[in-house]
Short mmCIF file of C-alpha atoms and ligand atoms in Angstrom, two decimals:
data_model
loop_
_atom_site.label_atom_id
_atom_site.label_comp_id
_atom_site.label_asym_id
_atom_site.label_seq_id
_atom_site.Cartn_x
_atom_site.Cartn_y
_atom_site.Cartn_z
CA MET A 1 0.00 0.00 0.00
CA THR A 2 1.47 3.32 -1.00
CA VAL A 3 0.69 6.79 0.23
CA VAL A 4 0.98 9.28 -2.56
CA ASP A 5 0.74 13.02 -2.44
CA GLY A 6 -0.70 15.05 -5.25
CA SER A 7 2.10 16.85 -7.00
CA SER A 8 0.14 19.92 -7.92
CA SER A 9 1.10 23.21 -6.41
CA SER A 10 -2.33 24.55 -5.54
CA SER A 11 -3.67 24.07 -2.08
CA ALA A 12 -6.62 22.14 -3.43
CA GLY A 13 -4.54 20.04 -5.77
CA ASN A 14 -2.56 17.98 -3.28
CA PHE A 15 -5.28 15.87 -1.78
CA LYS A 16 -3.72 12.82 -0.20
CA SER A 17 -4.65 9.26 -1.07
CA LYS A 18 -3.58 5.65 -0.65
CA THR A 19 -3.99 3.10 -3.37
CA THR A 20 -5.75 0.15 -1.75
CA ALA A 21 -6.41 -3.25 -3.31
CA TYR A 22 -10.17 -2.58 -3.30
CA VAL A 23 -9.72 0.66 -5.23
CA VAL A 24 -7.63 -1.07 -7.88
CA VAL A 25 -10.29 -3.79 -8.18
CA CYS A 26 -12.91 -1.04 -8.72
CA TRP A 27 -10.82 0.56 -11.46
CA ILE A 28 -10.35 -2.72 -13.26
CA PHE A 29 -13.96 -3.87 -12.99
CA ALA A 30 -15.29 -0.56 -14.26
CA ALA A 31 -12.77 -0.44 -17.08
CA MET A 32 -14.28 -3.72 -18.33
CA GLY A 33 -16.84 -1.43 -19.99
CA GLY A 34 -14.08 -0.77 -22.51
CA LEU A 35 -13.97 -4.48 -23.38
CA MET A 36 -17.56 -4.35 -24.63
CA PHE A 37 -16.88 -1.33 -26.83
CA GLY A 38 -13.62 -2.75 -28.15
CA TYR A 39 -15.10 -6.17 -28.87
CA ASP A 40 -17.78 -4.55 -30.97
CA ILE A 41 -15.33 -2.44 -32.92
CA GLY A 42 -13.25 -5.49 -33.70
CA ILE A 43 -15.92 -8.09 -34.39
CA SER A 44 -18.23 -6.63 -37.02
CA GLY A 45 -15.69 -6.32 -39.83
CA GLY A 46 -14.81 -10.01 -39.51
CA VAL A 47 -18.43 -11.16 -39.18
CA SER A 48 -19.54 -9.20 -42.22
CA ALA A 49 -16.82 -10.91 -44.25
CA MET A 50 -18.04 -14.44 -43.30
CA ASP A 51 -19.80 -16.15 -46.19
CA ASP A 52 -22.34 -18.02 -44.00
CA PHE A 53 -23.42 -14.74 -42.49
CA LEU A 54 -23.73 -13.04 -45.87
CA VAL A 55 -25.67 -15.94 -47.39
CA LYS A 56 -28.17 -15.83 -44.51
CA PHE A 57 -28.74 -12.10 -44.15
CA PHE A 58 -27.30 -10.35 -47.19
CA PRO A 59 -27.59 -12.78 -50.11
CA ASN A 60 -27.32 -9.95 -52.64
CA VAL A 61 -24.05 -8.81 -51.13
CA TYR A 62 -22.81 -12.37 -51.28
CA ALA A 63 -23.82 -12.70 -54.92
CA ARG A 64 -21.99 -9.48 -55.71
CA LYS A 65 -18.95 -10.66 -53.81
CA LEU A 66 -18.69 -13.64 -56.16
CA THR A 67 -18.80 -11.46 -59.22
CA VAL A 68 -16.96 -8.37 -57.92
CA HIS A 69 -15.27 -6.03 -60.25
CA GLU A 70 -11.54 -6.29 -60.00
CA ASP A 71 -10.61 -2.72 -59.10
CA ASN A 72 -8.27 -2.92 -56.10
CA TYR A 73 -9.70 0.10 -54.38
CA CYS A 74 -13.38 -0.67 -54.97
CA LYS A 75 -13.97 -4.36 -54.54
CA TYR A 76 -15.44 -4.08 -51.04
CA ASP A 77 -17.48 -0.92 -51.49
CA ASP A 78 -20.99 -1.88 -50.39
CA GLN A 79 -23.42 0.29 -48.43
CA MET A 80 -25.32 -2.63 -46.87
CA LEU A 81 -22.14 -4.23 -45.62
CA GLN A 82 -21.02 -0.94 -44.13
CA LEU A 83 -24.43 -0.38 -42.56
CA PHE A 84 -24.11 -3.60 -40.57
CA THR A 85 -20.95 -2.21 -38.98
CA SER A 86 -22.11 1.34 -38.57
CA SER A 87 -25.72 1.01 -37.34
CA LEU A 88 -24.60 0.22 -33.80
CA TYR A 89 -22.98 3.62 -33.50
CA LEU A 90 -26.18 5.46 -34.42
CA ALA A 91 -27.99 3.68 -31.59
CA ALA A 92 -25.11 4.51 -29.24
CA LEU A 93 -25.26 8.15 -30.27
CA VAL A 94 -28.90 8.50 -29.23
CA ALA A 95 -28.43 6.34 -26.13
CA SER A 96 -25.59 8.47 -24.76
CA PHE A 97 -28.04 11.30 -23.96
CA GLY A 98 -30.34 8.92 -22.05
CA ALA A 99 -27.23 7.58 -20.34
CA SER A 100 -26.26 11.09 -19.26
CA LYS A 101 -29.65 11.48 -17.53
CA ALA A 102 -29.28 8.03 -15.93
CA CYS A 103 -25.81 8.98 -14.67
CA THR A 104 -27.12 12.12 -13.02
CA ILE A 105 -30.37 10.75 -11.62
CA LEU A 106 -29.49 7.13 -10.80
CA GLY A 107 -25.72 7.47 -10.42
CA ARG A 108 -22.70 6.09 -12.28
CA ARG A 109 -22.89 2.56 -10.88
CA PRO A 110 -26.47 1.72 -11.91
CA THR A 111 -25.78 3.18 -15.34
CA ILE A 112 -22.79 0.86 -15.70
CA ARG A 113 -25.03 -2.06 -14.68
CA LEU A 114 -27.68 -1.06 -17.22
CA ALA A 115 -25.00 -0.99 -19.93
CA SER A 116 -23.98 -4.53 -19.10
CA VAL A 117 -27.57 -5.79 -19.15
CA PHE A 118 -28.20 -4.27 -22.59
CA PHE A 119 -25.04 -5.92 -23.78
CA ILE A 120 -25.86 -9.40 -22.48
CA VAL A 121 -29.37 -9.29 -23.97
CA ALA A 122 -27.94 -7.97 -27.27
CA ALA A 123 -25.42 -10.81 -27.43
CA LEU A 124 -28.13 -13.42 -26.85
CA ILE A 125 -30.46 -11.97 -29.46
CA SER A 126 -27.68 -11.57 -32.04
CA ALA A 127 -26.26 -15.04 -31.54
CA LEU A 128 -29.69 -16.66 -31.91
CA ALA A 129 -31.10 -14.26 -34.53
CA PRO A 130 -33.28 -16.22 -36.96
CA ASN A 131 -33.91 -13.20 -39.20
CA LYS A 132 -32.67 -9.77 -40.19
CA ILE A 133 -35.09 -7.93 -37.89
CA LEU A 134 -33.73 -9.61 -34.77
CA LEU A 135 -30.18 -9.20 -36.05
CA ILE A 136 -30.76 -5.45 -36.31
CA LEU A 137 -32.50 -5.36 -32.92
CA GLY A 138 -29.35 -7.00 -31.52
CA ARG A 139 -27.21 -4.29 -33.14
CA ILE A 140 -29.40 -1.57 -31.64
CA LEU A 141 -29.21 -3.10 -28.16
CA PHE A 142 -25.42 -3.43 -28.48
CA GLY A 143 -25.40 0.24 -29.43
CA ILE A 144 -27.45 1.23 -26.39
CA GLY A 145 -25.06 -0.79 -24.23
CA VAL A 146 -22.08 1.00 -25.76
CA GLY A 147 -23.76 4.40 -25.30
CA PHE A 148 -24.45 3.70 -21.62
CA GLY A 149 -21.04 2.14 -20.97
CA ASN A 150 -19.01 4.80 -22.74
CA GLU A 151 -20.86 7.55 -20.89
CA SER A 152 -20.60 6.10 -17.41
CA VAL A 153 -17.26 4.26 -17.30
CA PRO A 154 -14.81 7.07 -18.18
CA LEU A 155 -16.72 9.42 -15.84
CA PHE A 156 -16.61 6.85 -13.06
CA LEU A 157 -12.87 6.34 -13.51
CA SER A 158 -12.07 10.05 -13.58
CA GLU A 159 -14.16 10.71 -10.48
CA VAL A 160 -12.66 7.97 -8.34
CA ALA A 161 -9.06 8.45 -9.45
CA PRO A 162 -6.68 10.54 -7.34
CA PRO A 163 -5.91 13.74 -9.31
CA HIS A 164 -2.24 12.94 -9.82
CA HIS A 165 -3.07 9.48 -11.27
CA ARG A 166 -6.31 10.40 -13.02
CA GLY A 167 -4.84 10.07 -16.51
CA ALA A 168 -3.48 6.59 -15.89
CA VAL A 169 -6.65 5.34 -14.21
CA ASN A 170 -8.91 6.73 -16.91
CA ILE A 171 -6.76 5.15 -19.61
CA LEU A 172 -7.60 1.73 -18.21
CA PHE A 173 -10.85 2.20 -20.15
CA GLN A 174 -8.94 2.64 -23.41
CA LEU A 175 -6.64 -0.25 -22.50
CA PHE A 176 -9.66 -2.52 -22.25
CA VAL A 177 -11.00 -1.11 -25.53
CA THR A 178 -7.79 -2.20 -27.25
CA ILE A 179 -7.86 -5.61 -25.53
CA GLY A 180 -11.49 -6.02 -26.66
CA ILE A 181 -10.52 -5.23 -30.26
CA LEU A 182 -7.67 -7.74 -30.13
CA ILE A 183 -9.85 -10.48 -28.61
CA ALA A 184 -12.43 -9.85 -31.34
CA ASN A 185 -9.76 -10.14 -34.04
CA LEU A 186 -8.62 -13.45 -32.56
CA VAL A 187 -12.19 -14.75 -32.23
CA ASN A 188 -12.85 -13.83 -35.88
CA PHE A 189 -9.72 -15.68 -36.86
CA ALA A 190 -10.72 -18.75 -34.81
CA VAL A 191 -14.34 -19.05 -35.96
CA ALA A 192 -13.93 -18.00 -39.60
CA ASN A 193 -13.96 -21.65 -40.64
CA VAL A 194 -16.64 -22.90 -38.24
CA HIS A 195 -19.53 -23.51 -40.65
CA PRO A 196 -22.30 -22.49 -40.75
CA PHE A 197 -22.54 -20.72 -37.39
CA GLY A 198 -19.08 -19.22 -36.76
CA TRP A 199 -20.67 -15.75 -36.89
CA ARG A 200 -23.16 -16.74 -34.16
CA ILE A 201 -20.25 -17.64 -31.86
CA ALA A 202 -18.50 -14.37 -32.70
CA LEU A 203 -21.56 -12.27 -31.85
CA GLY A 204 -22.51 -14.36 -28.81
CA VAL A 205 -19.07 -14.10 -27.19
CA ALA A 206 -19.80 -10.37 -26.83
CA GLY A 207 -21.95 -11.35 -23.86
CA VAL A 208 -18.84 -12.40 -21.91
CA PRO A 209 -17.44 -8.88 -21.31
CA GLY A 210 -21.02 -7.80 -20.56
CA LEU A 211 -21.20 -10.48 -17.89
CA PHE A 212 -17.87 -9.37 -16.36
CA LEU A 213 -19.10 -5.80 -16.24
CA CYS A 214 -22.39 -6.85 -14.67
CA ILE A 215 -20.55 -8.73 -11.90
CA GLY A 216 -18.23 -5.75 -11.55
CA SER A 217 -21.14 -3.37 -11.09
CA PHE A 218 -21.98 -5.18 -7.85
CA VAL A 219 -18.39 -4.95 -6.62
CA ILE A 220 -17.60 -1.29 -7.33
CA MET A 221 -18.91 1.54 -5.21
CA GLU A 222 -20.70 4.69 -6.32
CA THR A 223 -18.47 7.73 -6.87
CA PRO A 224 -18.32 10.31 -4.05
CA SER A 225 -19.28 13.16 -6.42
CA SER A 226 -22.37 11.35 -7.64
CA LEU A 227 -23.49 10.45 -4.08
CA ILE A 228 -23.05 13.97 -2.76
CA GLU A 229 -24.66 15.46 -5.85
CA ARG A 230 -27.74 13.34 -5.19
CA GLY A 231 -27.89 14.39 -1.52
CA TYR A 232 -26.23 11.37 0.13
CA GLU A 233 -23.58 13.30 2.02
CA THR A 234 -22.69 10.72 4.67
CA GLU A 235 -22.42 7.97 2.08
CA GLY A 236 -20.40 10.33 -0.10
CA ARG A 237 -17.90 10.94 2.71
CA GLN A 238 -17.61 7.19 3.32
CA ALA A 239 -17.15 6.53 -0.38
CA LEU A 240 -14.42 9.16 -0.54
CA GLN A 241 -12.67 7.61 2.46
CA LYS A 242 -12.87 4.27 0.71
CA VAL A 243 -11.52 5.48 -2.65
CA ARG A 244 -8.76 7.48 -1.01
CA GLY A 245 -7.92 4.69 1.43
CA MET A 246 -7.79 7.09 4.43
CA ASP A 247 -10.06 8.84 6.92
CA ASP A 248 -8.76 12.35 6.50
CA VAL A 249 -10.53 13.48 3.34
CA GLU A 250 -12.05 16.72 4.64
CA ARG A 251 -10.38 19.12 2.22
CA GLU A 252 -11.28 17.16 -0.87
CA LEU A 253 -14.77 16.63 0.51
CA GLU A 254 -15.19 20.38 0.88
CA TYR A 255 -14.22 20.83 -2.73
CA ILE A 256 -16.67 18.20 -3.94
CA LYS A 257 -19.44 19.64 -1.75
CA HIS A 258 -18.82 23.06 -3.17
CA ALA A 259 -18.93 21.65 -6.70
CA CYS A 260 -22.21 19.92 -5.81
CA GLU A 261 -23.74 23.12 -4.46
CA GLN A 262 -22.89 24.81 -7.74
CA ALA A 263 -24.31 21.81 -9.59
CA LYS A 264 -27.59 21.90 -7.66
CA LYS A 265 -28.19 25.48 -8.77
CA VAL A 266 -28.24 24.25 -12.33
CA LYS A 267 -31.60 22.69 -13.05
CA GLN A 268 -31.05 22.23 -16.79
CA PRO A 269 -27.49 21.13 -17.50
CA PHE A 270 -28.03 20.98 -21.27
CA LYS A 271 -29.19 24.62 -21.25
CA LYS A 272 -26.22 25.57 -19.10
CA LEU A 273 -23.96 23.92 -21.66
CA MET A 274 -25.13 26.45 -24.23
CA GLN A 275 -23.92 29.34 -22.08
CA ARG A 276 -20.72 31.26 -22.61
CA GLU A 277 -18.70 29.74 -19.77
CA SER A 278 -19.34 26.23 -21.14
CA VAL A 279 -17.80 27.11 -24.50
CA PRO A 280 -14.22 26.14 -23.52
CA PRO A 281 -14.87 22.61 -22.17
CA LEU A 282 -17.55 21.89 -24.75
CA THR A 283 -15.35 22.99 -27.65
CA ILE A 284 -12.47 20.89 -26.37
CA ALA A 285 -14.63 17.81 -25.65
CA ILE A 286 -16.33 17.82 -29.04
CA TRP A 287 -13.29 18.62 -31.16
CA ILE A 288 -11.01 16.16 -29.41
CA GLN A 289 -13.48 13.42 -30.39
CA ILE A 290 -13.90 14.69 -33.96
CA PHE A 291 -10.13 14.75 -34.34
CA GLN A 292 -9.79 11.31 -32.76
CA GLN A 293 -11.92 9.84 -35.51
CA PHE A 294 -10.35 11.94 -38.27
CA THR A 295 -6.96 10.41 -37.52
CA GLY A 296 -8.46 7.61 -39.64
CA ILE A 297 -7.92 4.99 -36.91
CA ASN A 298 -11.18 3.19 -37.55
CA ALA A 299 -10.41 2.74 -41.21
CA ILE A 300 -7.77 0.40 -39.81
CA MET A 301 -9.72 -1.03 -36.87
CA PHE A 302 -12.81 -1.90 -38.94
CA TYR A 303 -11.27 -2.67 -42.25
CA ALA A 304 -7.63 -3.68 -41.66
CA PRO A 305 -8.04 -7.08 -43.35
CA VAL A 306 -9.76 -5.43 -46.30
CA LEU A 307 -7.12 -2.73 -46.47
CA PHE A 308 -4.31 -5.26 -46.39
CA GLN A 309 -6.07 -7.33 -49.05
CA THR A 310 -6.31 -4.19 -51.14
CA MET A 311 -2.53 -4.03 -51.00
CA GLY A 312 -2.32 -7.57 -52.29
CA PHE A 313 -2.05 -9.66 -49.10
CA ARG A 314 -3.80 -13.02 -49.27
CA ASN A 315 -6.73 -13.59 -46.90
CA ASP A 316 -4.85 -15.19 -43.99
CA GLY A 317 -1.92 -12.77 -44.35
CA ALA A 318 -4.38 -9.90 -44.16
CA LEU A 319 -6.09 -11.33 -41.05
CA LEU A 320 -2.71 -11.90 -39.44
CA SER A 321 -1.65 -8.32 -40.15
CA ALA A 322 -4.86 -7.17 -38.46
CA VAL A 323 -3.91 -9.22 -35.37
CA ILE A 324 -0.44 -7.63 -35.41
CA THR A 325 -1.89 -4.10 -35.46
CA GLY A 326 -4.21 -5.20 -32.63
CA ILE A 327 -1.24 -6.28 -30.50
CA VAL A 328 0.62 -3.04 -31.24
CA ASN A 329 -2.51 -1.16 -30.19
CA VAL A 330 -2.69 -2.89 -26.79
CA LEU A 331 1.03 -2.65 -25.99
CA SER A 332 1.35 1.01 -26.94
CA THR A 333 -1.55 1.96 -24.67
CA PHE A 334 0.68 1.05 -21.70
CA VAL A 335 3.06 3.82 -22.78
CA SER A 336 0.34 6.35 -22.26
CA ILE A 337 -0.65 4.88 -18.88
CA VAL A 338 2.90 5.47 -17.71
CA ALA A 339 3.45 8.81 -19.45
CA VAL A 340 0.15 10.70 -19.27
CA ASP A 341 0.51 12.04 -15.73
CA LYS A 342 4.24 12.70 -16.10
CA LEU A 343 4.61 14.17 -19.60
CA GLY A 344 1.04 15.46 -19.69
CA ARG A 345 -1.70 15.27 -22.32
CA ARG A 346 -0.41 17.92 -24.70
CA LYS A 347 3.06 16.46 -25.29
CA LEU A 348 1.66 13.02 -26.09
CA LEU A 349 -0.88 14.45 -28.53
CA LEU A 350 1.64 16.67 -30.30
CA GLN A 351 4.28 13.94 -30.60
CA ALA A 352 1.66 11.62 -32.05
CA CYS A 353 0.61 14.19 -34.64
CA VAL A 354 4.15 14.22 -36.03
CA GLN A 355 4.43 10.42 -36.06
CA MET A 356 0.98 9.94 -37.61
CA LEU A 357 1.67 12.55 -40.28
CA ILE A 358 4.86 10.78 -41.37
CA CYS A 359 3.10 7.38 -41.47
CA LEU A 360 0.07 8.63 -43.39
CA VAL A 361 2.06 10.57 -45.97
CA GLY A 362 4.54 7.68 -46.33
CA SER A 363 1.80 5.09 -46.94
CA GLY A 364 -0.07 7.45 -49.26
CA VAL A 365 2.99 8.08 -51.42
CA ILE A 366 3.79 4.35 -51.72
CA LEU A 367 0.23 3.45 -52.68
CA GLN A 368 -0.12 6.43 -55.03
CA LEU A 369 3.03 5.48 -56.93
CA HIS A 370 2.87 1.71 -56.82
CA LEU A 371 -0.67 0.38 -56.35
CA LYS A 372 -2.76 0.71 -59.45
CA SER A 373 -6.36 -0.46 -60.01
CA VAL A 374 -5.17 -3.96 -60.82
CA GLY A 375 -2.13 -5.89 -59.61
CA THR A 376 -0.56 -5.84 -56.14
CA LEU A 377 2.24 -4.09 -54.25
CA ASP A 378 5.57 -5.89 -54.35
CA SER A 379 6.25 -7.64 -51.06
CA LYS A 380 8.97 -5.22 -49.84
CA LEU A 381 6.72 -2.20 -50.30
CA ALA A 382 3.75 -4.03 -48.75
CA THR A 383 5.90 -4.78 -45.69
CA ILE A 384 6.91 -1.12 -45.44
CA VAL A 385 3.24 -0.12 -45.52
CA VAL A 386 2.39 -2.62 -42.76
CA VAL A 387 5.23 -1.20 -40.65
CA LEU A 388 3.95 2.34 -41.27
CA VAL A 389 0.43 1.27 -40.31
CA CYS A 390 1.81 -0.25 -37.08
CA LEU A 391 3.73 2.94 -36.27
CA PHE A 392 0.54 4.90 -36.92
CA VAL A 393 -1.53 2.67 -34.61
CA MET A 394 1.25 2.89 -32.01
CA SER A 395 1.15 6.68 -31.87
CA PHE A 396 -2.66 6.74 -31.83
CA ALA A 397 -2.68 4.28 -28.94
CA TRP A 398 -0.62 6.47 -26.63
CA SER A 399 -2.32 9.72 -27.56
CA TRP A 400 -5.58 10.39 -29.39
CA GLY A 401 -7.09 7.04 -28.41
CA PRO A 402 -6.94 7.48 -24.63
CA MET A 403 -7.08 11.30 -24.62
CA GLY A 404 -10.32 11.19 -26.61
CA TRP A 405 -11.97 9.75 -23.51
CA LEU A 406 -9.80 11.19 -20.76
CA ILE A 407 -9.90 14.89 -21.61
CA PRO A 408 -13.70 15.23 -22.07
CA SER A 409 -14.24 13.37 -18.79
CA GLU A 410 -12.13 15.81 -16.78
CA VAL A 411 -12.77 19.27 -18.22
CA PHE A 412 -16.40 19.92 -17.25
CA PRO A 413 -17.54 21.21 -13.85
CA LEU A 414 -19.82 18.81 -11.98
CA GLU A 415 -23.02 20.63 -12.99
CA THR A 416 -22.46 19.98 -16.69
CA ARG A 417 -20.18 16.94 -16.49
CA THR A 418 -22.58 14.17 -17.50
CA ALA A 419 -24.35 16.33 -20.09
CA GLY A 420 -21.07 17.64 -21.54
CA PHE A 421 -19.56 14.19 -21.64
CA ALA A 422 -22.68 12.94 -23.47
CA PHE A 423 -21.77 15.37 -26.26
CA ALA A 424 -18.29 13.88 -26.39
CA VAL A 425 -19.63 10.31 -26.50
CA SER A 426 -22.24 11.10 -29.13
CA THR A 427 -19.72 13.01 -31.25
CA ASN A 428 -17.45 9.98 -31.12
CA MET A 429 -20.35 7.72 -32.13
CA LEU A 430 -21.46 10.02 -34.96
CA LEU A 431 -17.98 10.24 -36.42
CA THR A 432 -17.40 6.51 -35.94
CA PHE A 433 -20.67 5.91 -37.80
CA ILE A 434 -19.61 8.22 -40.63
CA ILE A 435 -16.18 6.62 -41.00
CA ALA A 436 -17.63 3.09 -40.80
CA GLN A 437 -20.29 3.93 -43.35
CA ALA A 438 -18.16 5.95 -45.72
CA PHE A 439 -14.63 4.58 -45.58
CA LEU A 440 -14.89 1.86 -48.20
CA SER A 441 -16.63 4.25 -50.61
CA MET A 442 -14.01 6.92 -49.87
CA LEU A 443 -11.27 4.38 -50.57
CA CYS A 444 -12.96 3.54 -53.87
CA HIS A 445 -13.27 7.17 -54.97
CA MET A 446 -10.24 8.83 -53.38
CA ARG A 447 -7.89 5.85 -53.68
CA ALA A 448 -4.46 6.54 -52.13
CA GLY A 449 -5.67 10.12 -51.63
CA ILE A 450 -7.55 8.91 -48.54
CA PHE A 451 -4.20 8.83 -46.70
CA PHE A 452 -3.54 12.47 -47.61
CA PHE A 453 -7.07 13.37 -46.50
CA PHE A 454 -6.40 12.02 -43.00
CA ALA A 455 -2.90 13.56 -43.03
CA ALA A 456 -4.42 17.01 -43.59
CA TRP A 457 -6.66 16.50 -40.55
CA VAL A 458 -3.63 15.52 -38.47
CA VAL A 459 -2.04 18.88 -39.26
CA VAL A 460 -5.22 20.72 -38.22
CA MET A 461 -5.46 18.81 -34.94
CA GLY A 462 -1.81 19.50 -34.12
CA VAL A 463 -2.40 23.25 -34.54
CA PHE A 464 -5.55 22.99 -32.39
CA VAL A 465 -3.71 21.25 -29.56
CA PHE A 466 -0.80 23.67 -29.72
CA PHE A 467 -2.93 26.80 -29.40
CA LEU A 468 -6.15 25.77 -27.71
CA LEU A 469 -5.72 22.70 -25.54
CA PRO A 470 -4.72 23.52 -21.95
CA GLU A 471 -2.70 21.02 -19.92
CA THR A 472 -4.87 19.28 -17.31
CA LYS A 473 -2.41 16.84 -15.74
CA GLY A 474 -2.41 16.74 -11.93
CA ILE A 475 -5.26 19.20 -11.53
CA ALA A 476 -8.18 18.07 -9.35
CA ILE A 477 -11.25 17.45 -11.46
CA ASP A 478 -13.37 19.90 -9.47
CA GLU A 479 -10.90 22.79 -9.72
CA MET A 480 -10.55 22.93 -13.52
CA ALA A 481 -12.40 26.23 -13.81
CA ASP A 482 -10.02 28.09 -11.51
CA ARG A 483 -6.77 26.51 -12.53
CA VAL A 484 -7.30 25.85 -16.22
CA TRP A 485 -9.98 27.91 -17.96
CA LYS A 486 -9.58 31.13 -15.97
CA VAL A 487 -5.84 31.31 -16.67
CA HIS A 488 -5.78 30.20 -20.32
CA PRO A 489 -5.00 33.09 -22.71
CA VAL A 490 -7.89 32.28 -25.06
CA TRP A 491 -10.45 30.55 -22.86
CA LYS A 492 -10.30 32.96 -19.90
CA ARG A 493 -12.37 35.41 -21.97
CA PHE A 494 -15.31 33.05 -21.68
CA MET A 495 -15.15 32.68 -17.92
CA PRO A 496 -16.99 34.84 -15.35
CA LYS A 497 -14.65 37.03 -13.28
CA GLU A 498 -15.84 36.03 -9.79
CA GLY A 499 -15.91 32.33 -9.02
CA LYS A 500 -15.33 29.36 -6.88
CA GLY A 501 -11.61 29.86 -6.54
CA ALA A 502 -12.05 33.20 -4.80
CA GLU A 503 -14.55 31.75 -2.36
CA MET A 504 -12.63 28.59 -1.63
CA THR A 505 -9.18 29.92 -1.02
C1 LIG B 1 -11.74 4.99 -30.30
C2 LIG B 1 -12.22 3.94 -31.23
C3 LIG B 1 -11.03 3.19 -31.79
C4 LIG B 1 -10.17 2.64 -30.67
C5 LIG B 1 -8.92 2.00 -31.20
C6 LIG B 1 -10.93 4.36 -29.22
O1 LIG B 1 -10.48 5.33 -28.35
O2 LIG B 1 -12.83 5.71 -29.76
O3 LIG B 1 -12.97 4.53 -32.25
O4 LIG B 1 -11.45 2.14 -32.59
O5 LIG B 1 -9.82 3.67 -29.78
O6 LIG B 1 -8.14 1.49 -30.18
#
């Protein structure tokens, strides 16, 4: 058991805490929510490529697949196929707003439990689906589960983490996302030749992370902020003592209580979000998610096997390359767990922009010069592209991947936190939907230019981070307004002059 002091210099920033075994168990159980999201990202591409699945639900797509035109960049362009992958994210988009209400009214823990229940039911329905209607119902329920899980889990983690380890604890969510993607890739690989129901196994296994999360939701405790916000002050104090592993939590408790008093004054958080002082966190939360998706990561996560086949890899080589990128994704996330609270968010994001830019431009140039509509890349060039794709995934995994969830979960004051975070989740879902739905068509029309398209976005996001993203490492989640927004050269203009800081110090 270690006692760790907050390293921040403000009086409110150095709340003390001990990391107890129970607290670590809570972090890990809650982070299981990431497994569900990751499994879904990884599984649908593989399932929609399985012939048995296509014959049963999309016979036209299957017929077309047998007679596809030969153009390298266009052979997988099919709206129906893409809709199977993307529909889940539309459901998640809508669900995240309901989840925000559930988080505020019921608390974080029941919302996490609801997410797991949706997921288990979705897995059962999908695995047993006798027809397209039930298959789609399964997708929608998966989506609702993802919406509820992605809203509640990162918030839970940020609220129970000690300020000086908040980045690392929150990134456990992303770590489980990457593990979920990898497990899905492996499951796809394993069941691809189980005829005729390999796809049923693949969809049904999604219930397993749901089950873990459901069990976890009985083990974890409610967050102190959520308890106090809902009027359970004694329980809130006890919960804080439990998460901090010590009795003396008075100073932090005062801060949370103050944040809750402010929160109670706000009857309509969504309306409050439209006010001037919410512009800084809302802008950051929404754009960080837009940028996360415009790195192009999901072109790789959803369609890596297709992309590698486009370059001329045979089927198993392409699946194997997808597993390799999955492993790189998991391992590189550890880098950010270690670095995020030391180096800070900004440095990781900026470094990644440079690395991603080099990889995207490099791959684009190779494909532009050497991959024509017919024929394949020669094996040396194909290997270079795979290496570039791995380096790209690596940099995403220690930066935009985890920060996309961490930063929006820590920048809002309590009164708008769940509502503001719902915007971040739904933005992520909307952009994920768009990329899932459009990527194969974009590849067909833009060809190698798609790499330059994402490269241009990487430049824009680097400029955004450099000028507009404040550093939030080590700052207590309920003192962001005073220590971040009110001192930032651009964002301070949006903040009221008198505030909490003056009263509290
Ligand atoms: C993103 C997903 C992405 C995953 C890759 C997550 O943070 O939200 O869209 O597929 O990272 O690891």
